[in-house]
Every structure is written in structure tokens, then in C-alpha cells.
């Protein structure tokens, strides 16, 4: 297997883009990533694009063909990858495998979603299709409701409190306020979260990631060629994926995502590292409880201690393990298919020391964890600055 590096990265601002369509967002992010890599389109061998629900959200399928056309990349093969909210992370994994295997040298990976053109109830219904449609969504369980069940169980089993969950949102908004690409760039307090409208008890509006438009892109190359393109390639030293039962009622546990645990362990084994070696992490905080469970499932904190660790500030910038310096899904926004690639972009910026006001000191190794649905898919990447 060849070693793989990211040689270029870019993204659109995340938020509500009335002025740009789906294809405009991909083109903007793609051009930023390609320009950052300093290559021209004719150097590209293949592309992978993650998007979850373009068919239902904007009525457009055949995204690979659309992007090849609008990026001016025909006849290069571009392939759509779908794995719900993990679509971006899975696209990155496909790109990684294509370069690692030797099939392709230069591969562009993108992620995109255009979600704000429809009302929140319709979007909620579409997102709910990433769970078990027959046993969950059909009976009224949208994603906030599913994560609310996990939160309730975590509170019962480990004493996690609503304040602990709120502290995740407060921290991620504080980080997002330092990121010019974030949907929400304002700080909030625990009180803001606690007083916000109930969505699905115990989750309130500020415990939830928002509905977002946006796109992100990275360019991959074999590490041996990477230095001819950029002075600061970022190596992907681990890439792992796992799956689990799609419906919550079929899972072994309501307070852990087994797919995250398995993908995390595989990634640490592949990188020959332990959680202690990670300097910062981009975590899939679609709801505040999701970040608490993930930092436990990945072994950063013992089971049940994710809530107290968050409340005590152990995951904030400047602390032992900064989590979601981008603002995470909560504050940076969550255009579902784009999120996994945006996490990679943030890791690249951190490892190249280009994260401006949110730079993690001595960032050398970063990790990203991207989840599909309520945990039927998880993908974990580990990155190293060179
Ligand atoms: C939480 C949620 C229901 C709120 O939707 P809503 O109540 O319809 O909110 P609106 O779109 O009417 O926005 C009302 C205000 O709240 C803000 N807002 C909306 N969602 C927000 C969020 N998650 N966090 C903070 N503020 C939010 C909006 O910016 C808006 O502010 P403004 O009045 O200053 O413009 C919606 O964001 C949601 O469904 N989130 C979850 C998405 C999801 O499930 N993703 C997949 C995860 S696996």
C-alpha cells in the first residue's frame, strides 16, 4: 500500500446560501482545493463526491456526472458516494484507497449538501431516512428524537446532565466564533442552551446541529509525490470504517456507537498510536450528546466521563484535547454530505498551522470521526503533519 497525503484543501463558508446552487458550492470548494494544491485540472486522475440526499433535497441525481461537467473535468471519472451524514468521510476513504492502491495518483475528494431550500419539517423527514425508515421514522422518530433517547439513557446510566451537554454547545460556539467559515460565529452561554426551545427532551435547539448549505474539498496524492506540489503535505496515516445495526433497538448499547468504537480501534492500530497521541480531534457532534459519546467511544475519556470532561473544559482550545476547533457540526454547521470532508480540511489547516485564531499549539497529529445516521456507519481518519 502506498502512503497517501492531502496536498490541497478548501471549503465554502457554511450557512444559508440563497445566492448559490448545489453545483456552485461544489465548484467553489473544488477550485479552492485544486488551487491550494497548485495543480491544473489535467493532472487529476479521478474524483469522489459525498452527498447524502441531493435527489430529495434539490431533485438532482447523477452527481458524479454533474460535477465532472461543471468542474470542467470530463472525461475524468467522478463517483458519488453515499453513507448518510458520513458520505463525506466515506468519499475521503474511497479517495484514500484509490491512491493507496496505486490505481490513481491525483484524486479530488469533495462533499456537498444544499439543505436550506426546503422547510425544516421536510428536511427532518429526509434526514430521518438515514435511520430505519420502517421502524423509526415511520413511527415519528426523527434524528433529534433518536439522539434524545441516547441522551436519556446516558443520563440514567452515567449521571450526565443537561448542563454537561450544554457545555459542548458553548465550547463549539466559542470555537466557531473564531472560524470565518462557520455558520454561527457568536458565543453562547449555558443559559442560552438551557433556555432554548425543546426539540426532543432533553435536547433543545442549541443541542442540535443546524440545517446548512456548504461544500468542502481536498486533493490527494501519493506521499512520495506530495512534496513536489506543496511544502506542507498532510499524511493520512489511518483510515477505517465500521458499521452497526441501523435501528437503535437492535444495538448492543444505547450509550455507545459500536461503529465508532470499532473504526476508532482499527484506525489507532493502523496508525500504531493510542488516544493519548492525538493532539486535537474533529468529532461528529450532530447533537451535543453525540460528542460526549464519541470522546468516550474513541478512548479519549473513560465511559461515563465524557460529560464531566466537557463541563470541566478538557476539550476546549488550550486544554489537553481540543475537540472541534472548527466549531464542529454544532456551530460550523452540518451540510450532511460535506461534513466529513470539512473535518479533513480543518485537520489540514491545523496541521499546516493555518488555523488562525483557533490554532492548536504544537498540533502534530489530528483525528476526525464522521458518523452516518444514528451510528450505522462510522469512519475515522488520523492525519499527521509533515
Ligand atoms: C433544531 C432545529 C429543529 C431548529 O429548526 P427550527 O426550529 O425550524 O429553526 P429555524 O430554522 O426556524 O430557525 C430559528 C432561529 O434559530 C436558529 N437556529 C436554527 N437551528 C439552530 C441550531 N441548531 N442551533 C442554533 N441556532 C439555530 C436560526 O438561525 C434562526 O435564527 P434567527 O431567527 O436569528 O434567524 C433544526 O435545526 C434541526 O432539525 N436540526 C437537526 C438537523 C439534523 O437532524 N441533522 C442530522 C443530524 S444526524
XYZ file of C-alpha atoms and ligand atoms in Angstrom:
434
model
C 0.000 0.000 0.000
C 1.284 3.498 -0.850
C 1.338 6.299 1.722
C -1.250 8.996 0.970
C -1.130 12.740 1.588
C -3.505 15.662 1.300
C -1.870 18.296 -0.895
C -4.722 20.816 -1.128
C -7.802 21.793 0.881
C -10.632 24.302 0.639
C -14.262 24.904 1.519
C -17.120 27.327 1.057
C -18.442 29.224 4.037
C -21.104 27.053 5.714
C -24.561 28.587 6.218
C -27.603 29.523 4.231
C -26.618 30.178 0.611
C -29.569 31.696 -1.228
C -27.156 33.081 -3.812
C -25.500 29.779 -4.744
C -26.847 26.471 -6.003
C -25.563 22.974 -5.243
C -23.230 22.935 -8.240
C -21.854 26.429 -7.466
C -20.926 25.285 -3.967
C -19.042 22.234 -5.280
C -17.239 24.282 -7.898
C -16.175 26.893 -5.305
C -14.833 24.307 -2.848
C -13.264 22.220 -5.632
C -11.461 25.181 -7.185
C -10.192 26.295 -3.776
C -8.793 22.806 -3.061
C -7.219 22.424 -6.511
C -5.697 25.930 -6.425
C -4.375 25.242 -2.937
C -2.663 22.133 -4.345
C -1.226 24.266 -7.151
C -2.319 21.833 -9.864
C -4.333 22.205 -13.030
C -7.380 20.073 -13.840
C -5.493 17.910 -16.327
C -3.347 16.486 -13.502
C -6.418 14.942 -11.832
C -6.977 11.208 -12.357
C -10.287 10.694 -10.544
C -12.747 12.220 -8.098
C -15.163 11.119 -5.378
C -18.038 13.251 -4.137
C -20.016 12.646 -0.952
C -23.627 13.767 -0.819
C -26.427 12.248 1.195
C -29.730 13.304 -0.272
C -29.335 15.549 -3.299
C -32.208 13.732 -5.006
C -34.748 14.653 -2.351
C -33.215 17.960 -1.266
C -32.704 19.555 -4.697
C -34.108 16.993 -7.154
C -30.729 16.228 -8.719
C -29.231 12.746 -9.040
C -26.223 11.608 -11.086
C -23.955 13.879 -9.085
C -20.696 12.385 -10.401
C -21.641 13.342 -13.961
C -22.880 16.782 -12.913
C -19.668 17.604 -11.063
C -17.370 16.298 -13.825
C -19.265 18.590 -16.213
C -19.450 21.724 -14.035
C -15.893 21.398 -12.726
C -14.678 21.109 -16.343
C -13.167 17.728 -15.531
C -14.726 15.491 -18.211
C -13.738 12.762 -19.121
C -12.162 12.138 -15.700
C -14.224 9.596 -13.686
C -16.102 11.180 -10.768
C -18.088 8.876 -8.480
C -20.786 9.746 -5.960
C -20.500 8.165 -2.503
C -23.440 7.939 -0.082
C -23.462 6.915 3.562
C -25.905 9.420 5.110
C -24.071 12.054 7.204
C -20.852 10.035 6.741
C -20.956 10.482 2.946
C -18.028 12.945 3.026
C -15.860 10.740 5.240
C -16.627 7.755 3.032
C -15.716 9.733 -0.102
C -12.378 10.552 1.543
C -11.901 6.854 2.291
C -12.608 5.940 -1.343
C -10.066 8.543 -2.477
C -7.544 7.246 0.050
C -7.973 3.666 -1.194
C -7.683 4.731 -4.845
C -4.341 6.442 -4.202
C -3.036 3.882 -1.678
C -3.743 1.025 -4.097
C -1.789 2.687 -6.889
C -4.835 2.870 -9.174
C -4.732 6.676 -9.301
C -2.146 9.328 -8.409
C -4.072 12.598 -8.034
C -7.603 12.296 -6.675
C -10.018 15.095 -5.740
C -12.469 14.377 -2.921
C -15.490 16.581 -2.314
C -18.518 16.710 -0.046
C -21.620 18.829 -0.525
C -25.197 19.370 0.585
C -27.764 22.063 -0.160
C -30.351 21.773 2.599
C -31.964 25.154 3.189
C -34.181 25.282 0.105
C -36.864 23.228 1.886
C -38.761 23.713 5.163
C -37.384 22.194 8.367
C -40.102 19.513 8.624
C -39.389 18.222 5.127
C -35.635 18.273 5.747
C -36.140 16.465 9.040
C -38.137 13.790 7.242
C -35.425 13.381 4.583
C -32.670 13.152 7.224
C -34.765 10.628 9.152
C -34.448 8.295 6.171
C -30.844 7.709 7.293
C -32.223 5.747 10.245
C -34.533 2.750 9.956
C -37.397 4.159 7.874
C -39.848 1.380 8.765
C -39.168 1.070 12.483
C -38.113 4.598 13.426
C -39.085 7.395 11.027
C -42.452 5.884 10.083
C -43.327 5.882 13.781
C -42.273 9.518 14.171
C -38.694 9.166 15.383
C -36.725 11.939 13.685
C -32.989 12.300 14.359
C -33.348 14.671 17.316
C -35.757 12.105 18.854
C -33.346 9.200 18.318
C -30.410 11.070 19.872
C -32.713 12.215 22.702
C -33.247 8.535 23.593
C -29.480 8.020 23.718
C -29.108 11.154 25.843
C -31.774 9.964 28.325
C -30.077 6.579 28.704
C -26.650 8.218 29.128
C -28.101 10.482 31.822
C -29.643 7.497 33.636
C -26.585 5.252 33.394
C -23.789 7.777 33.985
C -25.338 10.821 35.612
C -24.705 13.005 32.569
C -26.609 16.272 32.981
C -28.224 18.761 30.616
C -25.572 21.302 31.697
C -22.808 18.911 30.638
C -24.412 18.564 27.209
C -24.917 22.333 27.027
C -21.210 22.848 27.742
C -20.408 21.040 24.472
C -22.509 23.574 22.533
C -20.988 26.519 24.421
C -17.457 25.309 23.659
C -18.200 24.612 19.991
C -19.825 28.037 19.536
C -16.724 29.599 21.176
C -14.539 27.781 18.633
C -16.928 28.608 15.771
C -16.663 32.291 16.663
C -13.009 32.048 15.627
C -13.784 30.407 12.270
C -14.787 32.673 9.380
C -16.300 29.676 7.558
C -18.701 28.809 10.404
C -22.483 29.162 10.176
C -22.700 30.533 13.738
C -19.891 32.870 14.760
C -21.346 34.028 18.049
C -20.579 32.819 21.546
C -23.370 31.486 23.734
C -23.723 30.591 27.402
C -25.043 27.523 29.218
C -28.155 29.600 29.890
C -28.664 30.191 26.132
C -28.762 26.441 25.625
C -30.892 25.670 28.676
C -33.464 28.311 27.755
C -33.681 27.408 24.076
C -36.766 25.716 22.659
C -37.184 21.978 23.410
C -36.789 19.855 20.270
C -36.917 16.327 21.760
C -36.493 16.140 25.519
C -33.767 16.564 26.819
C -32.379 18.082 23.605
C -33.033 21.733 22.895
C -32.392 23.798 19.746
C -28.861 24.647 20.907
C -28.081 20.946 21.496
C -28.685 20.349 17.775
C -26.565 20.936 14.701
C -28.356 23.259 12.268
C -29.551 22.811 8.704
C -26.797 24.049 6.394
C -25.611 24.565 2.818
C -21.937 24.063 2.023
C -19.177 22.132 0.324
C -15.580 21.147 1.056
C -12.790 19.565 -0.960
C -9.333 18.032 -0.624
C -6.769 16.815 -3.151
C -4.904 13.557 -2.502
C -1.585 12.343 -3.863
C 0.934 9.605 -3.030
C 3.194 10.907 -0.243
C 6.255 10.283 -2.411
C 4.955 12.844 -4.940
C 3.364 15.224 -2.440
C 6.444 17.376 -1.795
C 6.625 18.259 -5.486
C 3.238 20.020 -5.095
C 3.330 21.529 -1.612
C 5.789 22.315 1.165
C 3.266 21.119 3.756
C 1.592 17.840 2.794
C -0.562 16.251 5.472
C -0.327 12.469 5.571
C -3.413 10.340 6.198
C -1.867 7.741 8.491
C -5.084 5.842 9.226
C -8.398 5.319 7.505
C -11.001 2.969 8.986
C -14.709 2.337 8.626
C -17.214 0.185 10.521
C -20.931 -0.473 10.543
C -23.599 -1.426 13.080
C -27.337 -2.114 13.197
C -29.295 0.699 11.567
C -32.099 0.774 14.157
C -31.449 1.811 17.714
C -33.490 -1.089 19.143
C -31.136 -3.630 17.529
C -27.981 -2.169 19.069
C -25.989 -3.657 21.951
C -25.933 -0.299 23.706
C -27.789 2.998 23.619
C -24.913 4.922 25.148
C -22.099 3.972 22.746
C -21.758 3.807 18.991
C -20.121 0.450 18.319
C -19.239 1.517 14.769
C -17.211 4.418 16.217
C -15.515 2.128 18.736
C -14.553 -0.409 16.043
C -13.469 2.177 13.438
C -11.529 4.068 16.124
C -9.688 0.945 17.285
C -8.843 -0.033 13.701
C -7.577 3.485 12.991
C -5.385 3.565 16.098
C -3.992 0.119 15.181
C -3.293 1.226 11.605
C -1.504 4.382 12.790
C 0.232 2.462 15.632
C -0.935 5.180 18.000
C -3.132 5.464 21.104
C -5.710 8.138 22.015
C -3.019 9.869 24.110
C -1.055 10.617 20.911
C -3.855 12.719 19.382
C -3.352 16.493 19.650
C -6.844 17.540 18.508
C -9.992 15.938 17.073
C -12.865 16.853 14.796
C -15.821 14.893 16.186
C -19.317 14.278 14.758
C -21.358 16.397 17.200
C -24.663 16.291 15.325
C -26.150 16.610 18.815
C -24.248 17.526 21.974
C -24.699 14.020 23.395
C -23.045 12.626 20.242
C -19.788 14.437 21.059
C -19.887 13.157 24.644
C -20.406 9.560 23.481
C -17.739 9.846 20.762
C -14.965 11.107 23.042
C -15.714 8.098 25.263
C -16.044 5.600 22.384
C -12.716 6.705 20.891
C -10.991 6.169 24.251
C -10.167 9.819 24.989
C -12.120 9.614 28.260
C -13.443 6.628 30.258
C -17.079 5.625 29.669
C -19.367 7.993 31.504
C -16.710 10.692 31.893
C -17.326 12.497 28.583
C -19.917 14.787 30.178
C -17.811 15.854 33.184
C -14.740 16.269 30.927
C -16.728 18.606 28.663
C -18.103 20.631 31.584
C -14.609 20.929 33.089
C -13.281 22.373 29.799
C -10.965 19.458 28.982
C -11.997 19.537 25.316
C -11.652 23.288 24.773
C -8.927 25.071 22.813
C -5.885 25.344 25.049
C -6.826 22.225 27.076
C -5.433 18.685 26.854
C -7.592 17.585 23.886
C -9.159 20.398 21.826
C -12.272 18.968 20.178
C -13.990 20.580 17.214
C -11.807 23.626 16.739
C -13.819 24.351 13.553
C -16.921 24.825 15.706
C -17.983 21.266 14.916
C -21.298 20.424 13.347
C -22.991 22.492 16.055
C -21.501 25.886 15.210
C -19.639 25.444 11.913
C -22.793 23.814 10.525
C -23.727 20.416 9.126
C -24.345 20.215 5.368
C -24.562 16.470 5.808
C -22.602 15.192 2.768
C -19.912 17.860 3.229
C -19.178 17.383 6.928
C -16.664 14.514 6.678
C -14.585 16.422 4.120
C -14.810 19.668 6.124
C -13.391 17.785 9.107
C -10.394 16.810 6.923
C -9.998 20.436 5.766
C -9.895 21.635 9.396
C -7.321 18.945 10.245
C -5.177 20.081 7.292
C -5.351 23.727 8.391
C -4.466 22.792 11.973
C -1.523 20.609 10.903
C -0.239 23.274 8.497
C -0.548 25.820 11.348
C -3.018 27.874 9.293
C -5.957 27.771 11.699
C -5.562 31.446 12.611
C -7.247 32.399 15.920
C -8.116 28.791 16.741
C -4.696 27.214 16.129
C -3.866 24.286 18.420
C -0.347 24.781 19.771
C 2.097 22.076 18.622
C -0.555 20.321 16.523
C 1.145 17.286 15.035
C -1.479 14.516 14.927
C -5.229 15.049 14.365
C -8.233 12.708 14.177
C -11.644 13.006 12.543
C -14.726 10.896 13.246
C -17.723 11.053 10.916
C -20.998 9.201 11.603
C -23.780 8.127 9.262
C -27.330 8.306 10.621
C -27.566 7.437 14.294
C -24.448 5.254 14.086
C -24.944 2.534 11.464
C -21.761 3.830 9.781
C -18.657 5.433 11.239
C -15.418 6.436 9.588
C -12.270 7.564 11.387
C -9.179 9.151 9.847
C -5.906 10.085 11.532
C -3.681 12.764 9.993
C -0.042 13.717 10.548
C 1.682 16.971 9.716
C 4.924 16.508 7.757
C -33.030 22.232 15.730
C -33.909 22.528 14.524
C -35.173 21.669 14.616
C -34.251 24.019 14.561
O -35.059 24.303 13.487
P -36.168 25.474 13.603
O -36.756 25.468 14.953
O -37.070 25.319 12.444
O -35.289 26.716 13.470
P -35.480 27.875 12.390
O -34.930 27.404 11.073
O -36.897 28.347 12.436
O -34.537 28.980 12.969
C -34.950 29.804 14.033
C -33.719 30.503 14.563
O -32.909 29.562 15.278
C -31.624 29.481 14.670
N -31.267 28.061 14.677
C -31.837 27.083 13.948
N -31.247 25.912 14.247
C -30.293 26.179 15.164
C -29.355 25.382 15.832
N -29.299 24.070 15.622
N -28.521 25.985 16.702
C -28.577 27.305 16.937
N -29.470 28.130 16.319
C -30.305 27.560 15.448
C -31.782 30.015 13.277
O -30.567 30.592 12.808
C -32.833 31.079 13.471
O -32.222 32.240 13.997
P -32.747 33.692 13.527
O -34.193 33.751 13.968
O -31.825 34.617 14.275
O -32.580 33.715 12.050
C -33.169 22.218 13.200
O -32.001 22.995 13.159
C -32.818 20.744 13.104
O -33.650 19.940 12.715
N -31.556 20.363 13.413
C -31.134 18.974 13.360
C -30.622 18.625 11.987
C -30.288 17.161 11.897
O -31.013 16.303 12.376
N -29.165 16.824 11.250
C -28.737 15.488 11.069
C -28.117 15.001 12.293
S -27.743 13.266 12.277
